[in-house]
Coordinates of C-alpha atoms in Angstrom, one line a residue:
X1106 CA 169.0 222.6 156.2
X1107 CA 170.1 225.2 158.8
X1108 CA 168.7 228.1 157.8
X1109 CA 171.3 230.5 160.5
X1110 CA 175.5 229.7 159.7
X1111 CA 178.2 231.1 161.4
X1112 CA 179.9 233.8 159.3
X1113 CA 183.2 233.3 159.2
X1114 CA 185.3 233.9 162.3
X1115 CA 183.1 237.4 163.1
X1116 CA 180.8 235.4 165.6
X1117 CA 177.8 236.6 163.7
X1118 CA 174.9 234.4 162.3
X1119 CA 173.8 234.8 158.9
X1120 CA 170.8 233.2 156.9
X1121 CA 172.2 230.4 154.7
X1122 CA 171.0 233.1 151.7
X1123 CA 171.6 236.9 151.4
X1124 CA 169.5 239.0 150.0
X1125 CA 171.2 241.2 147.1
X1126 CA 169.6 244.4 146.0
X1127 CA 170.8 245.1 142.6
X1128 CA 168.0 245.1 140.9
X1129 CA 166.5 247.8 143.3
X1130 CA 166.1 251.4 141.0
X1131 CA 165.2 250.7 137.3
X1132 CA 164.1 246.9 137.4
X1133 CA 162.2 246.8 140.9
X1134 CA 160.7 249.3 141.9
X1135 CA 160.2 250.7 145.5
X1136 CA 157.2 249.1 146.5
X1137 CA 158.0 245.7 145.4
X1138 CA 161.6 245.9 146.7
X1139 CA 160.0 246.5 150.2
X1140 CA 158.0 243.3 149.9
X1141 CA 161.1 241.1 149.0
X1142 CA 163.1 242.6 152.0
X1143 CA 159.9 242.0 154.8
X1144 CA 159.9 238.6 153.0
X1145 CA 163.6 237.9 153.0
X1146 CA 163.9 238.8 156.9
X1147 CA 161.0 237.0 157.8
X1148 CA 162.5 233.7 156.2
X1149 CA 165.7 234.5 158.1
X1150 CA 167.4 236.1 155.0
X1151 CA 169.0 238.8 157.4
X1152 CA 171.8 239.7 155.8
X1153 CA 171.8 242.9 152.9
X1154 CA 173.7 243.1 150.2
X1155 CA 173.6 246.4 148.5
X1156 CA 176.8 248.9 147.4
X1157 CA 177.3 252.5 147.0
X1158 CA 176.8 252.7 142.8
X1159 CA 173.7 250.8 142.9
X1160 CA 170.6 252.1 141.3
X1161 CA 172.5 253.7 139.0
X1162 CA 169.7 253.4 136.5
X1163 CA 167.8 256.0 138.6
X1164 CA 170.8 257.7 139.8
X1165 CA 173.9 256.0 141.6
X1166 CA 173.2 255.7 145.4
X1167 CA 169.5 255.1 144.9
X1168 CA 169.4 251.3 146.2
X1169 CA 170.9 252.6 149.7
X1170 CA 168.6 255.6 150.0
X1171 CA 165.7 252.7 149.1
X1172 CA 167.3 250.4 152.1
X1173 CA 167.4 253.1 154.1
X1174 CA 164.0 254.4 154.1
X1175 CA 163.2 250.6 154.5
X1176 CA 165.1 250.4 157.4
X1177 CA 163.6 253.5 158.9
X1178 CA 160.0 251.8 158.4
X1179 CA 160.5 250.1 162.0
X1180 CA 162.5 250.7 165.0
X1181 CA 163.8 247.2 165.2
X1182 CA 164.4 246.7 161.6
X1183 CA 168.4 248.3 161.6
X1184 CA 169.1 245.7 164.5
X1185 CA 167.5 242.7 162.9
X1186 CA 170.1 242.9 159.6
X1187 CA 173.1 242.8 159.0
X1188 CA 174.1 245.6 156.1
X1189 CA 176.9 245.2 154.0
X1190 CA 177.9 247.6 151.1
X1191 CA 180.8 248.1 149.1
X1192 CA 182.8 250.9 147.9
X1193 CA 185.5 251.8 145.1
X1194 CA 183.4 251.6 141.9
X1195 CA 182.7 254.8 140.4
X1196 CA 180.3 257.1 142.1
X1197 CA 180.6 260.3 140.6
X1198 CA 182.5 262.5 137.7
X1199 CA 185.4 263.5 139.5
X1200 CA 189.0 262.1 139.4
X1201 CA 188.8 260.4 142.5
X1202 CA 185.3 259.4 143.0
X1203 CA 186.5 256.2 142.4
X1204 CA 189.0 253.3 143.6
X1205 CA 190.3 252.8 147.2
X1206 CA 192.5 255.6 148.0
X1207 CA 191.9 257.0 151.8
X1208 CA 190.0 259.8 150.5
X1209 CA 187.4 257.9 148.8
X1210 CA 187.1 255.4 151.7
X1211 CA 186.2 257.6 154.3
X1212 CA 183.8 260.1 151.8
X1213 CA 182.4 257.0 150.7
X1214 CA 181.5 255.5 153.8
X1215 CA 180.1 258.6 155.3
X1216 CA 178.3 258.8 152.1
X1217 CA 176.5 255.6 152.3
X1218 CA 176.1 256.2 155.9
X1219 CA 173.6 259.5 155.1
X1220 CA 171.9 257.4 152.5
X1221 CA 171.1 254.2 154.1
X1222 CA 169.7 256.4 157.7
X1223 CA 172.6 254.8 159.6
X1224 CA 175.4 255.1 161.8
X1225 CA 177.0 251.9 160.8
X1226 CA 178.2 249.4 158.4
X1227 CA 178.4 246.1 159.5
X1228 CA 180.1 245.0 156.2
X1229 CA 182.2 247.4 154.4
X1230 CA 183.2 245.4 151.1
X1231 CA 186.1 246.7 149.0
X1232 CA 183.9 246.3 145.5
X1233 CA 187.6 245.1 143.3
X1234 CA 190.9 245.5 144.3
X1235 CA 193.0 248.9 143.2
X1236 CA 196.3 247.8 141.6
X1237 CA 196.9 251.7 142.2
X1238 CA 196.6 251.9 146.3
X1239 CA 199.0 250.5 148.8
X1240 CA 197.7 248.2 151.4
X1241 CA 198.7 250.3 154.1
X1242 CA 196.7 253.9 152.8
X1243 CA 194.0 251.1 152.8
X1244 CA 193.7 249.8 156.2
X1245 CA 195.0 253.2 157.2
X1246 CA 191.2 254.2 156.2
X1247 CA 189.6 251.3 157.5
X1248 CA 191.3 251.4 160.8
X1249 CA 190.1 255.0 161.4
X1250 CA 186.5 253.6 160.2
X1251 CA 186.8 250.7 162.6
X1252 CA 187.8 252.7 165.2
X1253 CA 185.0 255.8 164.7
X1254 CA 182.3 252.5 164.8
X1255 CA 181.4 253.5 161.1
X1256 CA 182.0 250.1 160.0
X1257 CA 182.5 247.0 162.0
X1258 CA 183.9 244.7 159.9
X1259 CA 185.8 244.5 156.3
X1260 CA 185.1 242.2 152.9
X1261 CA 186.6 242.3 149.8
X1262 CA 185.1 241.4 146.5
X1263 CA 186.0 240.2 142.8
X1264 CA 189.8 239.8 144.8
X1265 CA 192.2 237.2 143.7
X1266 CA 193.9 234.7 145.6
X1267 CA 196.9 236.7 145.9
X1268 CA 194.9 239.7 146.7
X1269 CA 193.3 238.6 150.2
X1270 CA 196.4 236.9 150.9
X1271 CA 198.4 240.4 150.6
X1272 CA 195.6 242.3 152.0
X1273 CA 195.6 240.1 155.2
X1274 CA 199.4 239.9 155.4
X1275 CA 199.2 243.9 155.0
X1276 CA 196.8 244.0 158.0
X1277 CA 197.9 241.7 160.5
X1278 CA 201.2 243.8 160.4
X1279 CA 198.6 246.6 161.8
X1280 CA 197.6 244.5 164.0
X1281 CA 194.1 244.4 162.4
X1282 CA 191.9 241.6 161.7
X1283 CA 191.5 242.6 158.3
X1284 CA 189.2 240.8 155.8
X1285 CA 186.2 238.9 157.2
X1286 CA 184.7 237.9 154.2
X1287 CA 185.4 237.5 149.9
X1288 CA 182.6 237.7 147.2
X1289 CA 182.8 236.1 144.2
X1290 CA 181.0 235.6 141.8
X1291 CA 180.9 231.4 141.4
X1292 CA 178.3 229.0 140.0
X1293 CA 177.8 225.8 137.8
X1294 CA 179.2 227.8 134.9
X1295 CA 182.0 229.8 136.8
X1296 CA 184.1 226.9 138.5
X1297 CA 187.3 229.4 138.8
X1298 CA 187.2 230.2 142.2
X1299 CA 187.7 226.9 143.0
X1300 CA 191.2 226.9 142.1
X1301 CA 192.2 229.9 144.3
X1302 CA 189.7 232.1 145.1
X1303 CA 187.8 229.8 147.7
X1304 CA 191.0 227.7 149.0
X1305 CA 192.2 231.5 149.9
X1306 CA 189.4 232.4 151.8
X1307 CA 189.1 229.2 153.4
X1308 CA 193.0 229.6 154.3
X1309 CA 192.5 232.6 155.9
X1310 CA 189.0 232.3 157.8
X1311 CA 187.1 234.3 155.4
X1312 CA 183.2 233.9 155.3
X1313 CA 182.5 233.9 151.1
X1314 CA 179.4 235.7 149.7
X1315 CA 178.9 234.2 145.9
X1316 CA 177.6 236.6 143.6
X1317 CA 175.6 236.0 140.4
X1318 CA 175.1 232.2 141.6
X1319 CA 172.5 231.8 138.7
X1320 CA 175.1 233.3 136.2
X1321 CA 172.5 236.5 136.0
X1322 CA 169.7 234.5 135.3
X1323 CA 171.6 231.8 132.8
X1324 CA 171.0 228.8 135.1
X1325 CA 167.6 229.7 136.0
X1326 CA 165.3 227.9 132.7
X1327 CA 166.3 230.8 130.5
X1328 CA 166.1 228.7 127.7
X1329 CA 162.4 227.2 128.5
X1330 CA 161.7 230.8 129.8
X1331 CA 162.9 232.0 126.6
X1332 CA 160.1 229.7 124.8
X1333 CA 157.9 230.9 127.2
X1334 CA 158.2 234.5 126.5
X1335 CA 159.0 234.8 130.2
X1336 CA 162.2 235.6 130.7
X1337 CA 163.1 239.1 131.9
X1338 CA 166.9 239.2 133.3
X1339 CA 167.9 235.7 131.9
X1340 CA 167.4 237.4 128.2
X1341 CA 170.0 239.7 128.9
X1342 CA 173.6 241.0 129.8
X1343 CA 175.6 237.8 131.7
X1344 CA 173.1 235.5 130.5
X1345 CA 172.9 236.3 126.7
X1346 CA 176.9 236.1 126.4
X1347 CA 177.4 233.2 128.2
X1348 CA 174.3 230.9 126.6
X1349 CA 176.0 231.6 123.0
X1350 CA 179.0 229.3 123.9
X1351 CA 177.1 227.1 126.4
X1352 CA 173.9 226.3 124.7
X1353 CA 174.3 222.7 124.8
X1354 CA 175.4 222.2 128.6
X1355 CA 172.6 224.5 129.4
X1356 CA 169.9 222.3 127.5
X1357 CA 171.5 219.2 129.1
X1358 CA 171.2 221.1 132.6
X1359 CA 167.6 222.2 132.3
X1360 CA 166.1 218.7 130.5
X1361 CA 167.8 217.1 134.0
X1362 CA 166.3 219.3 136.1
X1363 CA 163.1 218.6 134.2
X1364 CA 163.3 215.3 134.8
X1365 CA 164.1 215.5 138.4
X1366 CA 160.8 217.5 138.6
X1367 CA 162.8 220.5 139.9
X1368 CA 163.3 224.3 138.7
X1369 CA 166.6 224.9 137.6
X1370 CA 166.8 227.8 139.7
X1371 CA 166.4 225.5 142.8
X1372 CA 169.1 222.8 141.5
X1373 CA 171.7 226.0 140.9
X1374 CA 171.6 227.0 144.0
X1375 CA 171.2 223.7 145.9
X1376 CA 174.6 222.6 144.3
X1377 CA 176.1 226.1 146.0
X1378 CA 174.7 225.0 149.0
X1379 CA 176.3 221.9 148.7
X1380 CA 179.9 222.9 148.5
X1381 CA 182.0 222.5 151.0
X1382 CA 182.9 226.0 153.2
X1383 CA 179.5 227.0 153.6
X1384 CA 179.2 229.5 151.1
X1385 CA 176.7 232.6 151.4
X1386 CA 174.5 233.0 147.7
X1387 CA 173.4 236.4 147.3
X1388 CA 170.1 236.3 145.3
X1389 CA 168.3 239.1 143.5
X1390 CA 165.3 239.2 143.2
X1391 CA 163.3 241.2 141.2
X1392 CA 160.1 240.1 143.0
X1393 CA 158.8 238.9 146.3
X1394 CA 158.1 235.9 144.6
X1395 CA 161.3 234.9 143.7
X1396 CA 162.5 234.6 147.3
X1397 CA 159.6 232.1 147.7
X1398 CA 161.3 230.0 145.3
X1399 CA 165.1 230.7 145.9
X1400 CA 164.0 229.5 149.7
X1401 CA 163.2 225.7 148.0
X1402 CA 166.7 225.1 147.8
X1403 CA 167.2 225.5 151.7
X1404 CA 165.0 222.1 151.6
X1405 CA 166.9 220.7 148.7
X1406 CA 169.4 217.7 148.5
X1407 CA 171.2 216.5 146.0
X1408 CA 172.0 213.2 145.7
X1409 CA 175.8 211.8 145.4
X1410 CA 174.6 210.7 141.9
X1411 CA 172.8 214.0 141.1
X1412 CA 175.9 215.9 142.0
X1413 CA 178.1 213.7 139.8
X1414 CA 175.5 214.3 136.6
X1415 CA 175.6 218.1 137.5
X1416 CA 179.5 217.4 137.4
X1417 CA 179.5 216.2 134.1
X1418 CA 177.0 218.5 132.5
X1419 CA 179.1 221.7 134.1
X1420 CA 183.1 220.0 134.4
X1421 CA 185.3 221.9 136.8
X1422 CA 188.3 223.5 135.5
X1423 CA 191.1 221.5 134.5
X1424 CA 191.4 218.2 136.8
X1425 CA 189.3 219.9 139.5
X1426 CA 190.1 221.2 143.2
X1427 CA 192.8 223.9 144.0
X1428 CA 195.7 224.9 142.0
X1429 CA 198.0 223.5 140.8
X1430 CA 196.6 219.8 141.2
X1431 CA 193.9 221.0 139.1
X1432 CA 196.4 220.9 136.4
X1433 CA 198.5 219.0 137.3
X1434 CA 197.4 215.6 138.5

């Protein structure tokens, strides 16, 4: 498989898989999360997902200040990556350290900026959409971004449909490009964006990142790492939630990957690979050794009668494809 894609309509290249750092602070700590970014860009992985409230189990902000002194390690490294983070979560105490208003846009940005040892962003990602903030304040603040060379391109993330639809409307009434790229959070267990989410990015030109493509961990042999005493992340949070109502699909999915002679983690994310729009998993490791392994699925297959077993094990919403012949046909 290509291991370089085209992103979207921005004319960059991308590795097929994108390094996320939220477990960076807390879970991973410094010295191994250097190893898994010198191993991710040396497999091509050059693209860095990271956002401004990460490492908030240290403090919030940590992960960039971690990339950042990464990035400082070598005077090549900031031109090899791309680095994209994201802002509007919550970053501090005050009233409007959160959400996508102008003013936390542009502090945020130049926030992020100090931490990650930079003097741009290559991919600003709006980190949900604010019901509460027109679309012009919004690309008002991104336009003056842009235009300072702050940030070179903008995402969105956890958007609907209708969201990057009205965001793109909103900018190309600027006379902005407006969104490059959507990340969602999509795997064998999450087949909604396949009914809007990924026909609206495709309808638009959007690259699209996929976030938690393992369903934190879920898809991964949680249950045989569970019998193993091995599991770390897949005995927690997403995972634990999700595996009480989809025990039995989840033993079905790792005795067939079992019998294929494959890890589950490399079947999950072999299927991503295999949808159409050539989507962009974000992994997260919490060791150097996991991007080893997420790297097998770049060499991974499935068959037409694989995919159909994976089909039936994990059934797309409704009738399948876009709405509203997913429900309707």
């Amino acid at each position: 498989m290509n291991r370089q894609i085209p992103f979207g309509r921005t004319g960059l290249r991308v590795g097929r898989l994108a390094v996320g750092t939220v477990n960076f602070g807390g879970r991973t700590d410094e010295p191994e999360a250097r190893r898994i970014l010198d191993s991710a860009l040396a497999h091509g992985m050059n693209m860095i997902d990271t956002a401004d409230m990460y490492g908030w189990r240290v403090h919030r902000g940590y992960t960039e200040e971690l990339i950042g002194r990464w990035l400082a390690g070598s005077p090549h490294r900031r031109d090899d990556v791309i680095v994209a983070t994201k802002v509007g979560e919550r970053t501090g105490d005050g009233p409007n350290d959160r959400g996508l208003s102008a003013h936390h846009i542009v502090q945020g940005c130049e926030a992020s900026l100090r931490r990650l040892g930079t003097d741009r962003i290559d991919l600003y990602q709006m980190h949900l959409y604010d019901p509460d903030v027109c679309w012009d304040v919004v690309w008002q603040a991104m336009d003056q971004l842009i235009t300072q060379g702050k940030v070179r391109y903008v995402g969105s993330s956890n958007f609907a449909g209708w969201n990057i639809a009205d965001a793109q409307h909103a900018a190309r009434g600027r006379g902005m490009v407006g969104l490059v790229s959507e990340q969602c959070a999509y795997n064998l267990l999450t087949r909604e964006p396949e009914l809007e989410i990924l026909p609206a990015a495709q309808a638009h030109g959007l690259a699209t990142l996929v976030w938690a493509p393992l369903h934190g961990g879920l898809l991964s042999g949680a249950l045989r790492k569970a019998r193993e005493g091995t599991g770390a992340k897949s005995a927690q949070g997403r995972a634990v939630s999700a595996l009480s109502v989809n025990r039995p699909a989840v033993e079905r999915y790792e005795q067939f990957c079992a019998e294929l002679g494959r890890d589950p983690a490399e079947v999950g994310l072999a299927w991503l690979l295999s949808r159409p729009g050539a989507l962009v998993p974000v992994i997260g490791p919490r060791t150097a050794g996991q991007v080893e392994g997420a790297l097998q699925a770049l060499e991974t297959e499935l068959s037409p009668g694989e995919l159909l077993e994976l089909e039936k094990i994990f059934p797309p919403v409704g009738h399948g494809g876009p709405a509203p012949r997913a429900w309707i046909d």
